[in-house]
Amino acid sequence: MPPLEWDADTIQLHGFSRGVHQIQWLLVSLVLLFLALTGDAFGNNALAALGTLAYFLLTLAAQALPMLGVSRRWLLAWHTWVMIAFITWLLYVVQGVNGPLVGLYVLAVITAALALGKVATMLEVVVIAACYLLLLYHGGGNAAFAGATLAIACAHVIMFLLVGYLTTVLADAIHLANARMLLMARTDPLTGFANRNALADQTFGLVEQAHRRKAGIVVLMADMDNLKQINDRFGHSTGDAALVAVSEHIKAVARDGDLLSRLHGDEFVVVLPDTAIDCGRAMADRLLARMEAHSNDATAPRISIGLAAYPEHGAAMDALLHRADEAMYAAKRSGGHAVRVFHPAMQSANAPATVEA
């Protein structure tokens, strides 16, 4: 199963794309309703209706462009500019700015604010204001720029600016909330390591890549030997501090490209791409040595480590995790705070073992 999409920008763009399509439906529906209610009060309703249907068909066809590799953000920008052009043409054909249809520009402003950000939205508001003034001039000449008519025009432009600004602020808040929720969904809050779901996404296709490059992978599984004892004697806050200490020791010996994860409880996983088993064993030994050097009281964590490697011990990530888990339990059975590399003989002795402090 392919990994889920975790990028906040991409997820938000998908959501806003659906919102833009709904706004376009609303725009077309409002225009057709207005034309139906006004009947033949204006002479060009038939032309306006045909233009509206053509605009609707064009936007439907554009929805297939992402499948052809067109950037979704560029497509959303295109939608907003086409929407502005359509509304301007409609107002020119039907009644200029002297009617309720001028409010349709608000839909274009909202669309731009949701999808394109503050700068692009303000640029589009400037274009809308220019179109509005041109339509105003077309309907009344120089006389349109005086008295109450000019005041109404200024009020409309200010409204467009306020709607654009407030909608971009809302869109930014939505983006921030999405980013935080995605971070929480992928990250262990105590250690900052990737959680189980994030590790599955990070390691998706990793074995296949290693096979193509003829490279190795080492999976290191570590489990605390004395977390229960620390929790019972000193409290869970001390136990949490011990888990954080383990994570800090792991980060200290890990390389930049290694994948660090806390699966659950006191179980940690480190996936080392492009690594042979000897290098993985050396890292595990450095981790234990570092922890021993910082073991100065009863709250100091002790861990057992199991190692499994591709291709020696499995041809899939799930198999490597299982083999590393078996090796880790073998380390616990040997007395704990030790390193064991998977061996087939361990498969028959896979009952969990508890190591006493």
Tab-separated table of C-alpha atoms in Angstrom:
chain	number	residue	atom	x	y	z
A	1	MET	CA	0.000	0.000	0.000
A	2	PRO	CA	1.525	3.363	-1.003
A	3	PRO	CA	2.229	5.939	1.705
A	4	LEU	CA	-0.349	8.546	2.610
A	5	GLU	CA	0.129	12.134	1.505
A	6	TRP	CA	1.416	14.024	4.537
A	7	ASP	CA	2.395	17.360	2.971
A	8	ALA	CA	0.223	20.129	4.424
A	9	ASP	CA	0.440	22.302	1.284
A	10	THR	CA	-0.640	19.471	-0.988
A	11	ILE	CA	-3.505	18.442	1.265
A	12	GLN	CA	-4.698	22.036	1.544
A	13	LEU	CA	-4.530	22.529	-2.221
A	14	HIS	CA	-6.638	19.392	-2.735
A	15	GLY	CA	-9.197	20.723	-0.284
A	16	PHE	CA	-9.226	24.204	-1.808
A	17	SER	CA	-9.569	22.699	-5.295
A	18	ARG	CA	-12.831	21.107	-4.235
A	19	GLY	CA	-13.848	24.428	-2.705
A	20	VAL	CA	-13.097	26.257	-5.971
A	21	HIS	CA	-15.255	23.827	-7.932
A	22	GLN	CA	-18.106	24.434	-5.491
A	23	ILE	CA	-17.670	28.211	-5.878
A	24	GLN	CA	-17.834	27.805	-9.656
A	25	TRP	CA	-21.048	25.798	-9.332
A	26	LEU	CA	-22.425	28.546	-7.087
A	27	LEU	CA	-21.380	31.238	-9.565
A	28	VAL	CA	-23.040	29.510	-12.508
A	29	SER	CA	-26.168	28.734	-10.474
A	30	LEU	CA	-26.528	32.356	-9.302
A	31	VAL	CA	-26.080	33.724	-12.813
A	32	LEU	CA	-28.599	31.333	-14.363
A	33	LEU	CA	-31.070	32.018	-11.560
A	34	PHE	CA	-30.704	35.769	-12.071
A	35	LEU	CA	-31.186	35.427	-15.825
A	36	ALA	CA	-34.249	33.252	-15.326
A	37	LEU	CA	-35.813	35.689	-12.846
A	38	THR	CA	-35.142	38.784	-14.942
A	39	GLY	CA	-36.543	37.208	-18.103
A	40	ASP	CA	-36.305	39.573	-21.022
A	41	ALA	CA	-35.915	42.735	-18.950
A	42	PHE	CA	-32.480	43.110	-20.534
A	43	GLY	CA	-31.933	42.464	-24.165
A	44	ASN	CA	-28.937	40.097	-24.013
A	45	ASN	CA	-30.045	37.360	-21.621
A	46	ALA	CA	-29.734	34.617	-24.243
A	47	LEU	CA	-26.133	35.580	-24.989
A	48	ALA	CA	-25.361	35.742	-21.253
A	49	ALA	CA	-26.875	32.291	-20.688
A	50	LEU	CA	-24.856	30.772	-23.541
A	51	GLY	CA	-21.682	32.414	-22.225
A	52	THR	CA	-22.375	31.090	-18.736
A	53	LEU	CA	-22.822	27.550	-20.020
A	54	ALA	CA	-19.610	27.854	-22.059
A	55	TYR	CA	-17.756	29.017	-18.950
A	56	PHE	CA	-19.164	26.086	-16.984
A	57	LEU	CA	-18.081	23.554	-19.637
A	58	LEU	CA	-14.613	25.127	-19.773
A	59	THR	CA	-14.149	24.778	-16.008
A	60	LEU	CA	-15.339	21.169	-16.154
A	61	ALA	CA	-12.776	20.383	-18.847
A	62	ALA	CA	-10.042	22.090	-16.817
A	63	GLN	CA	-10.631	19.701	-13.919
A	64	ALA	CA	-8.898	16.969	-15.937
A	65	LEU	CA	-5.662	18.983	-16.296
A	66	PRO	CA	-4.029	17.723	-13.043
A	67	MET	CA	-4.096	14.230	-14.540
A	68	LEU	CA	-1.989	15.609	-17.405
A	69	GLY	CA	0.669	16.889	-15.020
A	70	VAL	CA	-0.469	20.507	-14.730
A	71	SER	CA	0.372	22.015	-11.339
A	72	ARG	CA	-2.695	22.259	-9.130
A	73	ARG	CA	-1.680	25.711	-7.873
A	74	TRP	CA	-1.255	27.037	-11.409
A	75	LEU	CA	-4.618	25.551	-12.300
A	76	LEU	CA	-6.259	27.319	-9.357
A	77	ALA	CA	-4.668	30.598	-10.481
A	78	TRP	CA	-6.034	30.004	-13.969
A	79	HIS	CA	-9.511	29.381	-12.523
A	80	THR	CA	-9.485	32.688	-10.659
A	81	TRP	CA	-8.371	34.744	-13.675
A	82	VAL	CA	-10.917	33.070	-15.934
A	83	MET	CA	-13.583	33.712	-13.306
A	84	ILE	CA	-12.692	37.422	-13.219
A	85	ALA	CA	-12.766	37.611	-17.024
A	86	PHE	CA	-16.128	35.825	-17.171
A	87	ILE	CA	-17.746	38.047	-14.519
A	88	THR	CA	-16.437	41.192	-16.236
A	89	TRP	CA	-17.789	40.034	-19.607
A	90	LEU	CA	-21.136	39.102	-18.037
A	91	LEU	CA	-21.528	42.504	-16.411
A	92	TYR	CA	-20.640	44.165	-19.711
A	93	VAL	CA	-23.243	42.126	-21.585
A	94	VAL	CA	-26.054	42.289	-19.056
A	95	GLN	CA	-26.138	45.504	-17.048
A	96	GLY	CA	-22.738	46.857	-16.097
A	97	VAL	CA	-22.161	47.418	-12.392
A	98	ASN	CA	-25.671	48.750	-11.680
A	99	GLY	CA	-27.131	45.590	-10.228
A	100	PRO	CA	-26.662	42.639	-7.917
A	101	LEU	CA	-24.360	40.716	-10.251
A	102	VAL	CA	-21.434	42.989	-9.346
A	103	GLY	CA	-21.288	41.025	-6.078
A	104	LEU	CA	-20.059	38.014	-8.053
A	105	TYR	CA	-16.582	39.532	-7.930
A	106	VAL	CA	-16.558	38.545	-4.254
A	107	LEU	CA	-16.538	34.869	-5.318
A	108	ALA	CA	-13.420	35.479	-7.417
A	109	VAL	CA	-11.742	37.271	-4.513
A	110	ILE	CA	-12.560	34.414	-2.110
A	111	THR	CA	-11.254	31.855	-4.615
A	112	ALA	CA	-7.947	33.709	-5.006
A	113	ALA	CA	-7.590	34.227	-1.255
A	114	LEU	CA	-8.107	30.554	-0.491
A	115	ALA	CA	-5.727	29.235	-3.113
A	116	LEU	CA	-3.110	31.845	-3.972
A	117	GLY	CA	-2.160	33.842	-0.867
A	118	LYS	CA	-2.160	37.534	0.042
A	119	VAL	CA	0.039	38.977	-2.732
A	120	ALA	CA	-1.780	37.260	-5.603
A	121	THR	CA	-5.145	38.100	-4.046
A	122	MET	CA	-4.320	41.788	-3.691
A	123	LEU	CA	-3.123	41.803	-7.318
A	124	GLU	CA	-6.421	40.298	-8.427
A	125	VAL	CA	-8.359	42.814	-6.342
A	126	VAL	CA	-6.492	45.594	-8.189
A	127	VAL	CA	-7.470	44.001	-11.524
A	128	ILE	CA	-11.081	43.660	-10.356
A	129	ALA	CA	-11.111	47.306	-9.288
A	130	ALA	CA	-9.802	48.321	-12.737
A	131	CYS	CA	-12.469	46.203	-14.455
A	132	TYR	CA	-15.116	47.685	-12.188
A	133	LEU	CA	-14.068	51.247	-13.018
A	134	LEU	CA	-13.976	50.495	-16.752
A	135	LEU	CA	-17.500	49.087	-16.561
A	136	LEU	CA	-18.565	52.113	-14.571
A	137	TYR	CA	-17.116	54.410	-17.220
A	138	HIS	CA	-18.727	52.371	-19.983
A	139	GLY	CA	-22.124	52.794	-18.350
A	140	GLY	CA	-21.984	56.490	-17.497
A	141	GLY	CA	-18.889	58.142	-18.906
A	142	ASN	CA	-17.128	60.799	-16.831
A	143	ALA	CA	-20.330	61.533	-14.967
A	144	ALA	CA	-20.050	58.114	-13.287
A	145	PHE	CA	-17.020	59.286	-11.300
A	146	ALA	CA	-18.857	61.883	-9.265
A	147	GLY	CA	-21.146	62.039	-6.267
A	148	ALA	CA	-22.943	59.001	-4.904
A	149	THR	CA	-21.906	56.744	-7.803
A	150	LEU	CA	-18.218	57.211	-7.010
A	151	ALA	CA	-18.880	56.603	-3.307
A	152	ILE	CA	-20.638	53.326	-4.136
A	153	ALA	CA	-17.722	52.317	-6.363
A	154	CYS	CA	-15.222	53.040	-3.583
A	155	ALA	CA	-17.334	51.042	-1.128
A	156	HIS	CA	-17.332	48.058	-3.481
A	157	VAL	CA	-13.549	48.168	-3.934
A	158	ILE	CA	-13.019	48.430	-0.167
A	159	MET	CA	-15.348	45.467	0.301
A	160	PHE	CA	-13.298	43.408	-2.177
A	161	LEU	CA	-10.092	44.313	-0.316
A	162	LEU	CA	-11.541	43.394	3.085
A	163	VAL	CA	-12.960	40.099	1.851
A	164	GLY	CA	-9.641	39.200	0.225
A	165	TYR	CA	-7.571	40.083	3.271
A	166	LEU	CA	-9.812	38.330	5.788
A	167	THR	CA	-10.077	35.207	3.640
A	168	THR	CA	-6.294	34.980	3.251
A	169	VAL	CA	-5.933	35.298	7.028
A	170	LEU	CA	-8.427	32.436	7.410
A	171	ALA	CA	-6.591	30.353	4.799
A	172	ASP	CA	-3.274	30.910	6.613
A	173	ALA	CA	-4.860	29.805	9.896
A	174	ILE	CA	-6.232	26.682	8.209
A	175	HIS	CA	-2.798	25.902	6.771
A	176	LEU	CA	-1.136	26.298	10.172
A	177	ALA	CA	-3.739	24.081	11.823
A	178	ASN	CA	-3.324	21.433	9.121
A	179	ALA	CA	0.452	21.480	9.493
A	180	ARG	CA	0.187	21.064	13.256
A	181	MET	CA	-2.319	18.223	12.992
A	182	LEU	CA	-0.171	16.412	10.439
A	183	LEU	CA	2.868	16.828	12.676
A	184	MET	CA	0.912	15.377	15.605
A	185	ALA	CA	-0.291	12.496	13.427
A	186	ARG	CA	3.266	11.576	12.414
A	187	THR	CA	5.360	12.394	15.471
A	188	ASP	CA	5.744	10.875	18.897
A	189	PRO	CA	5.046	13.842	21.201
A	190	LEU	CA	7.471	12.719	23.920
A	191	THR	CA	10.623	12.141	21.895
A	192	GLY	CA	9.936	13.919	18.617
A	193	PHE	CA	10.689	10.692	16.736
A	194	ALA	CA	8.510	9.410	13.919
A	195	ASN	CA	5.630	7.231	15.065
A	196	ARG	CA	4.639	3.856	13.605
A	197	ASN	CA	2.580	5.340	10.749
A	198	ALA	CA	5.302	7.786	9.783
A	199	LEU	CA	7.947	5.044	9.836
A	200	ALA	CA	5.811	2.920	7.515
A	201	ASP	CA	5.631	5.834	5.070
A	202	GLN	CA	9.333	6.630	5.357
A	203	THR	CA	10.367	3.038	4.689
A	204	PHE	CA	7.884	2.440	1.852
A	205	GLY	CA	9.875	1.208	-1.141
A	206	LEU	CA	13.163	1.323	0.770
A	207	VAL	CA	13.934	-2.364	0.243
A	208	GLU	CA	13.195	-2.089	-3.479
A	209	GLN	CA	15.553	0.878	-3.743
A	210	ALA	CA	18.266	-1.027	-1.893
A	211	HIS	CA	17.775	-3.993	-4.232
A	212	ARG	CA	18.231	-1.793	-7.315
A	213	ARG	CA	21.373	-0.206	-5.873
A	214	LYS	CA	22.648	-3.498	-4.456
A	215	ALA	CA	22.874	-1.797	-1.064
A	216	GLY	CA	22.186	-3.065	2.434
A	217	ILE	CA	19.716	-1.990	5.111
A	218	VAL	CA	20.015	-2.538	8.846
A	219	VAL	CA	17.049	-2.416	11.208
A	220	LEU	CA	17.908	-1.753	14.862
A	221	MET	CA	15.210	-2.493	17.438
A	222	ALA	CA	15.792	-1.282	21.009
A	223	ASP	CA	13.602	-1.872	24.044
A	224	MET	CA	14.114	-0.567	27.576
A	225	ASP	CA	14.872	-3.239	30.154
A	226	ASN	CA	13.959	-1.238	33.230
A	227	LEU	CA	11.128	1.161	32.329
A	228	LYS	CA	8.594	-0.651	34.526
A	229	GLN	CA	10.940	-0.568	37.485
A	230	ILE	CA	11.619	3.160	37.006
A	231	ASN	CA	7.894	3.889	36.740
A	232	ASP	CA	7.095	1.831	39.844
A	233	ARG	CA	9.863	3.314	42.025
A	234	PHE	CA	10.096	6.908	40.824
A	235	GLY	CA	6.871	7.649	38.956
A	236	HIS	CA	5.852	7.935	35.324
A	237	SER	CA	7.365	11.393	34.884
A	238	THR	CA	10.771	9.891	35.652
A	239	GLY	CA	9.990	7.054	33.275
A	240	ASP	CA	9.181	9.590	30.554
A	241	ALA	CA	12.496	11.318	31.258
A	242	ALA	CA	14.246	7.963	30.823
A	243	LEU	CA	12.534	7.467	27.446
A	244	VAL	CA	13.647	10.928	26.360
A	245	ALA	CA	17.184	10.080	27.496
A	246	VAL	CA	17.146	6.964	25.297
A	247	SER	CA	15.997	9.038	22.332
A	248	GLU	CA	18.780	11.567	22.931
A	249	HIS	CA	21.384	8.799	23.039
A	250	ILE	CA	20.017	7.369	19.796
A	251	LYS	CA	20.147	10.767	18.093
A	252	ALA	CA	23.722	11.221	19.282
A	253	VAL	CA	24.955	8.081	17.494
A	254	ALA	CA	22.641	8.160	14.449
A	255	ARG	CA	23.634	9.548	11.086
A	256	ASP	CA	21.746	12.225	9.169
A	257	GLY	CA	20.035	9.784	6.821
A	258	ASP	CA	18.936	7.270	9.466
A	259	LEU	CA	15.218	6.922	10.212
A	260	LEU	CA	14.384	7.200	13.915
A	261	SER	CA	11.099	6.003	15.349
A	262	ARG	CA	9.407	5.239	18.637
A	263	LEU	CA	6.909	2.527	17.814
A	264	HIS	CA	5.120	2.416	21.154
A	265	GLY	CA	5.844	2.272	24.856
A	266	ASP	CA	9.552	1.707	25.350
A	267	GLU	CA	10.290	0.293	21.893
A	268	PHE	CA	12.489	2.235	19.482
A	269	VAL	CA	13.450	1.485	15.887
A	270	VAL	CA	16.315	2.876	13.837
A	271	VAL	CA	16.433	2.063	10.119
A	272	LEU	CA	19.875	2.522	8.583
A	273	PRO	CA	19.785	2.735	4.768
A	274	ASP	CA	22.855	1.851	2.723
A	275	THR	CA	24.393	0.063	5.692
A	276	ALA	CA	25.981	-3.341	6.145
A	277	ILE	CA	25.339	-5.428	9.256
A	278	ASP	CA	28.867	-4.829	10.618
A	279	CYS	CA	28.312	-1.058	10.542
A	280	GLY	CA	24.929	-1.500	12.182
A	281	ARG	CA	26.477	-3.598	14.933
A	282	ALA	CA	29.150	-0.945	15.483
A	283	MET	CA	26.472	1.710	15.888
A	284	ALA	CA	24.574	-0.449	18.395
A	285	ASP	CA	27.780	-0.975	20.389
A	286	ARG	CA	28.400	2.793	20.415
A	287	LEU	CA	24.867	3.347	21.663
A	288	LEU	CA	25.289	0.928	24.555
A	289	ALA	CA	28.702	2.365	25.424
A	290	ARG	CA	27.302	5.877	25.470
A	291	MET	CA	24.439	4.840	27.733
A	292	GLU	CA	26.803	3.054	30.096
A	293	ALA	CA	28.949	6.181	30.299
A	294	HIS	CA	25.871	8.145	31.420
A	295	SER	CA	24.552	5.451	33.780
A	296	ASN	CA	25.059	7.116	37.151
A	297	ASP	CA	21.919	6.281	39.159
A	298	ALA	CA	18.906	3.978	39.382
A	299	THR	CA	16.909	6.095	36.937
A	300	ALA	CA	19.401	5.596	34.097
A	301	PRO	CA	17.778	3.602	31.259
A	302	ARG	CA	19.072	0.200	30.149
A	303	ILE	CA	18.191	-1.212	26.736
A	304	SER	CA	18.399	-4.431	24.784
A	305	ILE	CA	19.120	-4.162	21.061
A	306	GLY	CA	18.331	-6.504	18.195
A	307	LEU	CA	19.632	-6.172	14.652
A	308	ALA	CA	18.450	-7.536	11.322
A	309	ALA	CA	19.795	-6.752	7.867
A	310	TYR	CA	18.707	-6.792	4.256
A	311	PRO	CA	19.288	-8.982	2.328
A	312	GLU	CA	20.671	-11.461	4.860
A	313	HIS	CA	17.641	-11.713	7.139
A	314	GLY	CA	14.661	-10.750	5.002
A	315	ALA	CA	13.488	-9.258	1.737
A	316	ALA	CA	10.710	-7.022	3.112
A	317	MET	CA	10.626	-4.315	5.757
A	318	ASP	CA	8.009	-6.132	7.844
A	319	ALA	CA	10.245	-9.219	7.894
A	320	LEU	CA	13.267	-7.178	8.950
A	321	LEU	CA	11.313	-5.539	11.778
A	322	HIS	CA	10.154	-8.958	12.962
A	323	ARG	CA	13.679	-10.407	12.816
A	324	ALA	CA	15.113	-7.411	14.696
A	325	ASP	CA	12.390	-7.863	17.314
A	326	GLU	CA	13.349	-11.534	17.744
A	327	ALA	CA	17.015	-10.586	18.104
A	328	MET	CA	16.087	-7.933	20.672
A	329	TYR	CA	14.239	-10.510	22.801
A	330	ALA	CA	17.288	-12.778	22.525
A	331	ALA	CA	19.356	-9.916	23.971
A	332	LYS	CA	16.889	-9.642	26.870
A	333	ARG	CA	17.114	-13.371	27.548
A	334	SER	CA	20.888	-13.087	27.704
A	335	GLY	CA	20.600	-10.688	30.663
A	336	GLY	CA	19.683	-7.448	28.975
A	337	HIS	CA	21.604	-4.327	28.044
A	338	ALA	CA	23.169	-6.236	25.201
A	339	VAL	CA	23.237	-6.410	21.399
A	340	ARG	CA	22.213	-9.433	19.360
A	341	VAL	CA	22.190	-9.909	15.599
A	342	PHE	CA	19.394	-12.073	14.254
A	343	HIS	CA	20.136	-15.740	13.713
A	344	PRO	CA	17.676	-18.352	12.408
A	345	ALA	CA	17.984	-20.253	15.687
A	346	MET	CA	16.203	-17.338	17.402
A	347	GLN	CA	12.978	-18.014	15.518
A	348	SER	CA	12.139	-20.976	17.713
A	349	ALA	CA	12.676	-19.009	20.904
A	350	ASN	CA	10.463	-16.038	20.293
A	351	ALA	CA	8.638	-15.786	23.597
A	352	PRO	CA	8.985	-12.300	25.127
A	353	ALA	CA	11.424	-12.133	28.009
A	354	THR	CA	11.432	-9.692	30.897
A	355	VAL	CA	14.709	-8.421	32.223
A	356	GLU	CA	14.812	-7.397	35.846
A	357	ALA	CA	16.756	-4.314	36.825
